[in-house]
Short mmCIF file of C-alpha atoms in Angstrom, two decimals:
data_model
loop_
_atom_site.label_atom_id
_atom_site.label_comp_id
_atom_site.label_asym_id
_atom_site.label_seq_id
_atom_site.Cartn_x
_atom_site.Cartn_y
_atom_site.Cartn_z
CA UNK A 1 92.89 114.58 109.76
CA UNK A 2 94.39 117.58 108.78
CA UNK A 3 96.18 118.00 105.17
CA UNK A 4 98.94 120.57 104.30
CA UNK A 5 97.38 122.14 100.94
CA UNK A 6 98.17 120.53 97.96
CA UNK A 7 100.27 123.67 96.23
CA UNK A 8 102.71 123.32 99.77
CA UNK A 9 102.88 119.73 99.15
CA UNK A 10 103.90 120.75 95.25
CA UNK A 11 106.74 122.71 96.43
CA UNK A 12 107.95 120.89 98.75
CA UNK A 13 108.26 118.15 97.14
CA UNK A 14 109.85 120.02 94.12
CA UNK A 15 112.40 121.63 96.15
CA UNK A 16 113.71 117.89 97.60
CA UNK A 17 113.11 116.08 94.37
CA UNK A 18 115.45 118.87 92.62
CA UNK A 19 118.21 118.63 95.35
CA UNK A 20 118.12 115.08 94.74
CA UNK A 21 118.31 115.30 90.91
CA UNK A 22 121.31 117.64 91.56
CA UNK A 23 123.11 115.02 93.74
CA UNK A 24 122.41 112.24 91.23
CA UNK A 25 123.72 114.81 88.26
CA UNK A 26 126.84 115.41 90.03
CA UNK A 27 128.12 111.56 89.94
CA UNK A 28 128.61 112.03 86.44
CA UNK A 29 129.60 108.36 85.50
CA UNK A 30 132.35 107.88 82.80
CA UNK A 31 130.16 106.66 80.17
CA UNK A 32 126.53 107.12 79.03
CA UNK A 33 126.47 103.04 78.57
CA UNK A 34 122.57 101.67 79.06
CA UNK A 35 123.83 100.04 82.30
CA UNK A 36 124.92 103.54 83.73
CA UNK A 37 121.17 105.25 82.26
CA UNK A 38 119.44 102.05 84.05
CA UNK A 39 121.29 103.09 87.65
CA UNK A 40 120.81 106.66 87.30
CA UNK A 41 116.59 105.93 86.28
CA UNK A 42 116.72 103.57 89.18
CA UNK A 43 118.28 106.51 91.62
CA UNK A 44 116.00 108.98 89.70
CA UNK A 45 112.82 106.86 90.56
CA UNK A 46 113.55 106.00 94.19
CA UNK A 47 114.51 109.97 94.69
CA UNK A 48 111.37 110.78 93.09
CA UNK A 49 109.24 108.57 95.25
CA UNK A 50 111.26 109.05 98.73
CA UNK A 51 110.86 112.79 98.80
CA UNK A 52 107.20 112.39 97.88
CA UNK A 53 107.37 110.34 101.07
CA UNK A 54 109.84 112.00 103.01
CA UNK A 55 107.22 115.53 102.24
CA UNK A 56 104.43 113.96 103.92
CA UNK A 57 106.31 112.06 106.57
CA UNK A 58 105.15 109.72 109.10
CA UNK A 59 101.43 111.11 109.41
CA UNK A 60 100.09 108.47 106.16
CA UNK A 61 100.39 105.25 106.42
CA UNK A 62 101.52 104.89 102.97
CA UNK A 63 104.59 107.63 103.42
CA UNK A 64 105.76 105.60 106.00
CA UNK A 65 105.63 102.15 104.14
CA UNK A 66 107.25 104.13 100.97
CA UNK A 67 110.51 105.06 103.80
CA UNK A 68 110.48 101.51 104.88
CA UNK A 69 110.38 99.68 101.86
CA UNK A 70 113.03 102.64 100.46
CA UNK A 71 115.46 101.25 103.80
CA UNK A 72 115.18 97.67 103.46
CA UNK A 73 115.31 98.01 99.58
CA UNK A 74 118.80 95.83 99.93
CA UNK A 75 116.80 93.01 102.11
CA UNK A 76 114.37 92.61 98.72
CA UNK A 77 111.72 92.59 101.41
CA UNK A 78 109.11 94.29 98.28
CA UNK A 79 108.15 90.84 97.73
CA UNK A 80 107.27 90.11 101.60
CA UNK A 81 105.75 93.46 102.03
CA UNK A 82 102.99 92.65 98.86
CA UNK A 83 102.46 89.50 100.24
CA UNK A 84 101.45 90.52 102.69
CA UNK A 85 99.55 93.05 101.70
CA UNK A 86 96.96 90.93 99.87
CA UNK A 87 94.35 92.00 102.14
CA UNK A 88 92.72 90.31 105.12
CA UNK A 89 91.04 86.99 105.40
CA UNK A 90 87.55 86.94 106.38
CA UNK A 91 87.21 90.93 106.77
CA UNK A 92 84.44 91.26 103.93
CA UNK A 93 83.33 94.85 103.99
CA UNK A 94 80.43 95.34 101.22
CA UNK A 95 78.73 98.49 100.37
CA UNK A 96 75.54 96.57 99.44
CA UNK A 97 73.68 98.63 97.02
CA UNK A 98 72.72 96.51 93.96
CA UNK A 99 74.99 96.37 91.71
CA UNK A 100 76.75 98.88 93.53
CA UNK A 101 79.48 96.25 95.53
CA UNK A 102 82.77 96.59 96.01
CA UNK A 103 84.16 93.22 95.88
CA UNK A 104 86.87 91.29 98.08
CA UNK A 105 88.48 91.24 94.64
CA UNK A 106 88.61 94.70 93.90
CA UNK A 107 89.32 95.83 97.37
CA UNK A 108 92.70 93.68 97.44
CA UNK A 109 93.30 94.79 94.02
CA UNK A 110 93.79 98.08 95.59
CA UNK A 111 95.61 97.38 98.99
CA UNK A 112 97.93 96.06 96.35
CA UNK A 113 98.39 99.27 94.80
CA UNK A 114 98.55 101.51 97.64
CA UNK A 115 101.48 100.96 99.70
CA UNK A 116 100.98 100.49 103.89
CA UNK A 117 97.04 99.74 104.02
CA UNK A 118 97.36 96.26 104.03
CA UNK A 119 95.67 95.55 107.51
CA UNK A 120 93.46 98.81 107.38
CA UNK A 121 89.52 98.62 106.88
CA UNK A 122 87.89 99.42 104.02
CA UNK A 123 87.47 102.97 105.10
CA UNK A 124 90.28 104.14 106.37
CA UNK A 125 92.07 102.72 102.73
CA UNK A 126 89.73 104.99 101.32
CA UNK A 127 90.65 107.84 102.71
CA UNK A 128 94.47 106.07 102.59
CA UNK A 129 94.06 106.31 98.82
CA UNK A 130 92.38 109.37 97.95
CA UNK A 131 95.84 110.97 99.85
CA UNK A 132 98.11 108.83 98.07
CA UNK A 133 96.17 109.57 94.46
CA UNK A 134 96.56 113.37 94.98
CA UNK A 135 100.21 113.21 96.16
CA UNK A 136 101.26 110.64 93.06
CA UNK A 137 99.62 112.86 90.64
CA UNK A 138 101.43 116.18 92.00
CA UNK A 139 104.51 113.98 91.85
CA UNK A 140 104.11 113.67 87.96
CA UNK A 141 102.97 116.69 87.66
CA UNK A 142 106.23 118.02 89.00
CA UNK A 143 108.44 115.37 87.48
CA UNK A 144 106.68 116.07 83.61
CA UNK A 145 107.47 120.07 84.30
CA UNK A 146 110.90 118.79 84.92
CA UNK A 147 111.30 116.81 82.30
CA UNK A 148 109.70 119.57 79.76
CA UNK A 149 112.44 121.88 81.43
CA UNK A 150 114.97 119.86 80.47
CA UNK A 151 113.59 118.64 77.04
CA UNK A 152 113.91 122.30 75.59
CA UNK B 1 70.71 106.14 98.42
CA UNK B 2 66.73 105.41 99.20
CA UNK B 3 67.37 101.72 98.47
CA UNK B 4 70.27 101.16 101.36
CA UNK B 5 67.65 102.90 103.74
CA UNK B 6 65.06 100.75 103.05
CA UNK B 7 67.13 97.59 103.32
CA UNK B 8 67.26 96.30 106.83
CA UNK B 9 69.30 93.84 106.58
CA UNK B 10 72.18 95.64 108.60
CA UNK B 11 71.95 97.61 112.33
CA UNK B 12 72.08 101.10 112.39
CA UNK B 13 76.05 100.69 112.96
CA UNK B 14 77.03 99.46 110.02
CA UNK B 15 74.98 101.92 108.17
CA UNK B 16 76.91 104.88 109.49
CA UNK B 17 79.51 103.14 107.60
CA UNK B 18 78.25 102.70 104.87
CA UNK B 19 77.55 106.43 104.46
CA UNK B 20 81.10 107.16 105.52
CA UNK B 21 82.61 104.72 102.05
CA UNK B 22 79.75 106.34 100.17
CA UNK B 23 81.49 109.40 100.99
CA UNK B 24 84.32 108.47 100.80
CA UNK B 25 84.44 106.39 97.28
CA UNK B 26 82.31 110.00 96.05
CA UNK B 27 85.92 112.30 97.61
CA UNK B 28 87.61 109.28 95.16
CA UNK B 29 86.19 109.72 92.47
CA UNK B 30 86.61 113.97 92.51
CA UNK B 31 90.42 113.09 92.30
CA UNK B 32 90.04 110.49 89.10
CA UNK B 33 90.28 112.62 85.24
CA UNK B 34 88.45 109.94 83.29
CA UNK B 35 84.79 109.86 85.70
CA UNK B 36 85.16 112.96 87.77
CA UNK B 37 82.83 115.28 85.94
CA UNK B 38 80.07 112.17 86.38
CA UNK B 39 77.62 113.04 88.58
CA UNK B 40 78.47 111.01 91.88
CA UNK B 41 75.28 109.31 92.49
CA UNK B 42 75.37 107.83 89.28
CA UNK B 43 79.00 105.82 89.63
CA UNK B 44 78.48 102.91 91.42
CA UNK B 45 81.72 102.68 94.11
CA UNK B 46 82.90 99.17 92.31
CA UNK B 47 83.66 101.48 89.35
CA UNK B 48 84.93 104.47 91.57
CA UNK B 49 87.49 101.94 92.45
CA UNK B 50 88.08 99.82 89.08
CA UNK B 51 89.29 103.67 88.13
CA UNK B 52 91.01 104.18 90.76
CA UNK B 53 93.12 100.99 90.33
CA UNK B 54 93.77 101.97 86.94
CA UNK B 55 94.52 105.77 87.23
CA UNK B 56 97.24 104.46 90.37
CA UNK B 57 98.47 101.62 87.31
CA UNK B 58 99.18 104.78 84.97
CA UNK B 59 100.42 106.99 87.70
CA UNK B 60 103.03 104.28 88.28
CA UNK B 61 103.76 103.90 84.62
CA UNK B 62 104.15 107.45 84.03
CA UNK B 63 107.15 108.08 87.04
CA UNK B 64 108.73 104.94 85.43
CA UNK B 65 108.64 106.83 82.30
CA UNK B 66 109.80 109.76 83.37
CA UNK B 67 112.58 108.48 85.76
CA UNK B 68 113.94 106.79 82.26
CA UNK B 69 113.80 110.07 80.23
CA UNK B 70 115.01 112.28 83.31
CA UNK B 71 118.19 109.73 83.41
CA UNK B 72 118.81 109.92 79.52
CA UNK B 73 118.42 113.88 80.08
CA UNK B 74 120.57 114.26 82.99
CA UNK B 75 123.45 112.89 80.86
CA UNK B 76 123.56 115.87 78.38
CA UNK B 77 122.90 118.34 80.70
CA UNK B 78 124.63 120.86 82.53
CA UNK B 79 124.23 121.14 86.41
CA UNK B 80 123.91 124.98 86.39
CA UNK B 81 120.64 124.46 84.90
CA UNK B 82 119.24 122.83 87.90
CA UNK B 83 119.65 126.21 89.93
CA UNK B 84 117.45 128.06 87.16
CA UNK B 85 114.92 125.37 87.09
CA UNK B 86 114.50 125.49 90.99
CA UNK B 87 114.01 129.16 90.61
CA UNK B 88 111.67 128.89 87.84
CA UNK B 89 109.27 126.18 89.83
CA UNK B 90 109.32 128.45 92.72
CA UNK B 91 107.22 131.03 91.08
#
């Protein structure tokens, strides 16, 4: 599968996430109570993580569960979505190599953590994850630069 | 990698497979700062992944974080500024 490079993925993402920051920064609320800080970190977060997603797409499984979960945020269907994402039933894959196992445990520990590889095997989440690692990390990478930015 | 050869307790199938998550858990563990200078043959994958669920667990914390302090920001700032900070990540 092919993968844009990660410094097009950077900017990409920094140009939507800044756009979105802009939109946000323009409802300027009436007060600065804790109620309107909690909204605007709530708006900030889902921004943050939908134009991760929206950067990548539909060609990762995990973008796309990011844009669904993002639309049916008002349904509260999070709590369906990691149920049923607690992995599969019977589908023990085991890299058997002494002590070197990966256990049901530990596999479902990440299909928890990595959104849209709940009915995937064990090999395609791997590669799931290792995509959805680098893009996270760029994503904080960008949003700390930000935040530095504005901190000065 | 000379012991999974020499087990035969799986066809040759599922050993193609098993190369594949070794390779894979090893293309993991290249993206994880605490083990990734490790030498790959020497992480077992059930700690490739333990790491993994934990770097994911801090990568989570730390856009929670700085959502909160982006918010607080965002509040004293002007919105002129975001033009010369799009112009300054550009470069």
């Amino acid at each position: 599968m092919k993968n844009p490079s990660s410094s097009s993925v950077k900017s990409r993402f920094t140009r939507r996430f800044l756009r979105a920051l802009i939109k946000i920064n323009r409802q300027k609320p009436s007060s600065s109570s804790s109620r309107e800080i909690f909204l605007r970190y709530r708006r900030i977060r889902i921004a943050a993580d939908k134009a991760m997603a929206c950067v990548i797409g539909s060609r990762r499984a995990w973008s796309r569960a990011v844009l669904r979960r993002i639309k049916n945020q008002k349904r509260k269907r999070l709590a369906d979505s990691l149920r049923r994402s607690n992995g599969i039933h019977g589908m023990k894959k085991m890299v058997a190599k002494e002590e070197d196992e990966i256990s049901y445990e530990q596999e479902n520990e990440l299909r928890k953590l990595v959104p849209g590889v709940g009915a995937m095997d064990l090999c395609s989440m791997l590669d799931e994850t290792a995509h959805y690692v680098m893009c996270l990390a760029t994503q904080v990478q960008v949003m700390r630069k930000i935040v530095d930015f504005y901190s000065t | 990698m000379s012991s999974r050869r020499s087990r035969s307790r799986q066809s040759g199938s599922s050993r193609i497979t098993d190369d594949q998550i070794r390779d894979l858990v090893t293309k993991l563990q290249q993206l994880l700062p605490e083990i990734r200078e490790r030498r790959p043959d020497k992480e077992s994958a059930a700690r490739v992944l333990q790491e993994t669920c934990n770097y994911i667990r801090n990568l989570h914390r730390e856009v929670d974080d700085l959502s909160e302090r982006l918010s607080e920001l965002l509040t004293t700032t002007d919105t002129a500024q975001a033009a010369i900070i799009r112009n300054l990540l550009m470069q």
